[in-house]
Amino acid sequence: VRMSRSQVQQLLAQALALHQGGRLNEAAMLYEQVLQSEPRNFDALHLMGIVSAQTGHSQLAAELIGKAIKINPLVPIAHNNRGNALKDLGQFDLAIACYNKAIALDRNYAEAFFNRGVALEGLGQPDNAVKSYDRAIELNPTLVAAYFNRGNALKDLGRFSAAVENYDRAISLKPDYAEAYSNRGAVLVELKQYEMAV
């Protein structure tokens, strides 16, 4: 059934409200309806891809968002989200290529720099990961996970004092960050600061 443009817009707005409210299955049904009427609707493909990722269907997410990108390759968040789906599949090289595209479209995209760091760690490149986290933090100094992950990468590089500083920053932004305390303790053991570690 071919819907009018305004019907499609209305349906997308309804779907997005359900999606943001965490009602993923209902949102997906509405995105499907839009796609039956307009198979090349960028928003419906992209958002359906996000729902797929949120419900653990990373392969489908990567495919749907890939289709959306073919329709409009100039939306940074779509490249970032496709990267996340590929990262979840352990396809780190492909994920990094997506994050690089997102960054090429938006040089100030802190989240894409952060995600690229995670993928670089997945490839066993902690030194490059640190550089990506540096940029993410420069762009968004309150990105707690970036300090935590940078701490982990520095720990992998044997730069223990710098790792502690990053865990401290993460904890100052999120005082109940259990993993940061735990990793900080492990690094203090490496530094033979046993009382501090306890």
Short mmCIF file of C-alpha atoms in Angstrom, two decimals:
data_model
loop_
_atom_site.label_atom_id
_atom_site.label_comp_id
_atom_site.label_asym_id
_atom_site.label_seq_id
_atom_site.Cartn_x
_atom_site.Cartn_y
_atom_site.Cartn_z
CA VAL A 1 0.00 0.00 0.00
CA ARG A 2 1.51 3.29 -1.10
CA MET A 3 1.21 5.92 1.62
CA SER A 4 1.27 9.67 1.12
CA ARG A 5 4.38 11.57 2.17
CA SER A 6 2.61 13.01 5.21
CA GLN A 7 1.37 9.55 6.26
CA VAL A 8 4.92 8.24 6.04
CA GLN A 9 6.24 11.17 8.13
CA GLN A 10 3.49 10.62 10.70
CA LEU A 11 4.24 6.91 10.93
CA LEU A 12 7.98 7.59 11.31
CA ALA A 13 7.31 10.08 14.11
CA GLN A 14 5.13 7.50 15.91
CA ALA A 15 7.77 4.81 15.43
CA LEU A 16 10.53 7.06 16.74
CA ALA A 17 8.51 7.90 19.86
CA LEU A 18 8.01 4.17 20.55
CA HIS A 19 11.70 3.52 19.82
CA GLN A 20 12.84 6.24 22.25
CA GLY A 21 10.40 4.85 24.82
CA GLY A 22 12.11 1.46 24.60
CA ARG A 23 9.17 -0.24 22.84
CA LEU A 24 11.43 -1.73 20.19
CA ASN A 25 9.14 -4.40 18.72
CA GLU A 26 6.30 -1.95 18.18
CA ALA A 27 8.69 0.59 16.66
CA ALA A 28 10.09 -2.10 14.33
CA MET A 29 6.58 -2.95 13.10
CA LEU A 30 5.99 0.68 12.14
CA TYR A 31 9.40 1.01 10.45
CA GLU A 32 8.50 -2.11 8.45
CA GLN A 33 5.23 -0.47 7.36
CA VAL A 34 7.13 2.58 6.15
CA LEU A 35 9.55 0.35 4.23
CA GLN A 36 6.68 -1.52 2.56
CA SER A 37 5.49 1.81 1.18
CA GLU A 38 8.96 3.35 0.62
CA PRO A 39 11.68 0.65 0.44
CA ARG A 40 14.34 3.35 0.00
CA ASN A 41 13.38 5.45 3.01
CA PHE A 42 16.70 6.39 4.64
CA ASP A 43 15.28 7.06 8.13
CA ALA A 44 13.29 3.84 8.29
CA LEU A 45 16.26 1.73 7.13
CA HIS A 46 18.69 3.45 9.50
CA LEU A 47 16.35 3.31 12.51
CA MET A 48 15.33 -0.29 11.77
CA GLY A 49 19.07 -1.05 11.73
CA ILE A 50 19.45 0.55 15.17
CA VAL A 51 16.55 -1.54 16.53
CA SER A 52 18.20 -4.66 15.06
CA ALA A 53 21.48 -3.77 16.82
CA GLN A 54 19.65 -3.12 20.11
CA THR A 55 17.94 -6.52 19.91
CA GLY A 56 21.20 -8.37 19.25
CA HIS A 57 20.88 -8.80 15.47
CA SER A 58 24.16 -7.11 14.55
CA GLN A 59 24.48 -8.70 11.08
CA LEU A 60 21.02 -7.47 10.06
CA ALA A 61 21.81 -4.06 11.60
CA ALA A 62 24.97 -3.74 9.48
CA GLU A 63 23.02 -4.69 6.33
CA LEU A 64 20.09 -2.32 6.94
CA ILE A 65 22.29 0.64 7.85
CA GLY A 66 24.49 -0.20 4.84
CA LYS A 67 21.41 0.11 2.61
CA ALA A 68 20.56 3.45 4.23
CA ILE A 69 24.11 4.71 3.60
CA LYS A 70 23.84 3.79 -0.11
CA ILE A 71 20.79 6.10 -0.28
CA ASN A 72 22.47 8.93 1.63
CA PRO A 73 26.21 8.53 2.34
CA LEU A 74 26.54 11.94 4.03
CA VAL A 75 25.07 11.19 7.48
CA PRO A 76 27.91 10.70 10.02
CA ILE A 77 25.77 8.94 12.65
CA ALA A 78 24.77 6.25 10.13
CA HIS A 79 28.44 5.37 9.50
CA ASN A 80 29.07 5.38 13.27
CA ASN A 81 26.10 3.07 13.92
CA ARG A 82 27.11 0.69 11.13
CA GLY A 83 30.60 0.64 12.67
CA ASN A 84 29.08 -0.34 16.03
CA ALA A 85 27.19 -3.25 14.46
CA LEU A 86 30.38 -4.47 12.73
CA LYS A 87 32.37 -4.00 15.95
CA ASP A 88 29.83 -6.19 17.77
CA LEU A 89 30.44 -8.84 15.09
CA GLY A 90 34.19 -8.64 15.78
CA GLN A 91 34.82 -7.17 12.31
CA PHE A 92 37.12 -4.47 13.65
CA ASP A 93 38.79 -3.49 10.35
CA LEU A 94 35.44 -2.84 8.68
CA ALA A 95 34.19 -1.04 11.79
CA ILE A 96 37.23 1.28 11.77
CA ALA A 97 36.58 2.11 8.10
CA CYS A 98 33.03 3.16 9.09
CA TYR A 99 34.25 5.31 11.99
CA ASN A 100 36.81 6.94 9.69
CA LYS A 101 34.00 7.84 7.27
CA ALA A 102 31.94 9.29 10.12
CA ILE A 103 34.95 11.34 11.24
CA ALA A 104 35.68 12.50 7.69
CA LEU A 105 32.11 13.86 7.55
CA ASP A 106 32.28 15.39 11.06
CA ARG A 107 35.74 16.16 12.47
CA ASN A 108 34.21 16.86 15.91
CA TYR A 109 32.38 13.56 16.33
CA ALA A 110 33.66 12.53 19.79
CA GLU A 111 31.67 9.30 19.89
CA ALA A 112 33.13 8.09 16.58
CA PHE A 113 36.67 8.73 17.86
CA PHE A 114 35.77 6.82 21.04
CA ASN A 115 34.29 3.88 19.12
CA ARG A 116 37.29 3.81 16.79
CA GLY A 117 39.49 3.50 19.88
CA VAL A 118 37.49 0.48 21.06
CA ALA A 119 37.85 -1.18 17.64
CA LEU A 120 41.59 -0.43 17.56
CA GLU A 121 41.93 -2.12 20.95
CA GLY A 122 40.01 -5.05 19.47
CA LEU A 123 42.74 -5.26 16.80
CA GLY A 124 45.44 -5.18 19.49
CA GLN A 125 46.59 -1.63 18.72
CA PRO A 126 46.52 0.08 22.14
CA ASP A 127 48.88 2.88 21.04
CA ASN A 128 46.54 3.94 18.21
CA ALA A 129 43.55 3.45 20.50
CA VAL A 130 45.07 5.94 22.98
CA LYS A 131 45.34 8.55 20.19
CA SER A 132 41.70 8.03 19.26
CA TYR A 133 40.61 8.35 22.92
CA ASP A 134 42.76 11.50 23.26
CA ARG A 135 40.75 13.13 20.47
CA ALA A 136 37.42 11.93 21.87
CA ILE A 137 38.29 13.46 25.26
CA GLU A 138 39.53 16.68 23.67
CA LEU A 139 36.12 17.01 21.97
CA ASN A 140 34.07 15.85 24.96
CA PRO A 141 35.91 16.13 28.30
CA THR A 142 32.99 14.50 30.16
CA LEU A 143 33.05 11.23 28.16
CA VAL A 144 33.62 8.97 31.19
CA ALA A 145 34.11 5.73 29.24
CA ALA A 146 36.88 7.33 27.18
CA TYR A 147 39.00 7.94 30.31
CA PHE A 148 38.33 4.38 31.49
CA ASN A 149 39.22 2.85 28.12
CA ARG A 150 42.26 5.08 27.72
CA GLY A 151 43.36 3.85 31.16
CA ASN A 152 42.99 0.24 29.97
CA ALA A 153 44.97 0.90 26.78
CA LEU A 154 47.73 2.65 28.76
CA LYS A 155 47.79 -0.32 31.16
CA ASP A 156 48.29 -2.63 28.15
CA LEU A 157 51.19 -0.40 27.08
CA GLY A 158 52.76 -0.68 30.54
CA ARG A 159 52.21 3.04 31.21
CA PHE A 160 50.82 2.41 34.68
CA SER A 161 51.03 5.89 36.25
CA ALA A 162 49.22 7.40 33.26
CA ALA A 163 46.63 4.62 33.50
CA VAL A 164 45.95 5.49 37.17
CA GLU A 165 45.44 9.16 36.23
CA ASN A 166 42.81 8.15 33.68
CA TYR A 167 40.95 5.89 36.11
CA ASP A 168 41.01 8.81 38.58
CA ARG A 169 39.44 11.08 35.96
CA ALA A 170 36.77 8.48 35.21
CA ILE A 171 36.01 8.10 38.94
CA SER A 172 35.86 11.87 39.49
CA LEU A 173 33.17 12.03 36.77
CA LYS A 174 31.36 8.88 37.95
CA PRO A 175 32.06 8.19 41.63
CA ASP A 176 30.33 4.77 41.59
CA TYR A 177 32.35 3.42 38.64
CA ALA A 178 33.20 -0.02 40.11
CA GLU A 179 35.23 -1.26 37.12
CA ALA A 180 37.42 1.84 37.25
CA TYR A 181 38.22 1.24 40.95
CA SER A 182 38.95 -2.41 40.22
CA ASN A 183 41.29 -1.68 37.30
CA ARG A 184 42.93 1.16 39.25
CA GLY A 185 43.69 -1.33 42.02
CA ALA A 186 45.22 -3.79 39.55
CA VAL A 187 47.48 -1.07 38.11
CA LEU A 188 48.57 0.09 41.59
CA VAL A 189 49.65 -3.51 42.27
CA GLU A 190 51.81 -3.30 39.12
CA LEU A 191 53.30 -0.10 40.60
CA LYS A 192 53.88 -2.01 43.88
CA GLN A 193 51.64 0.49 45.73
CA TYR A 194 49.92 -2.29 47.61
CA GLU A 195 48.26 -0.25 50.38
CA MET A 196 46.79 2.12 47.82
CA ALA A 197 45.65 -0.84 45.78
CA VAL A 198 43.73 -2.26 48.76
#
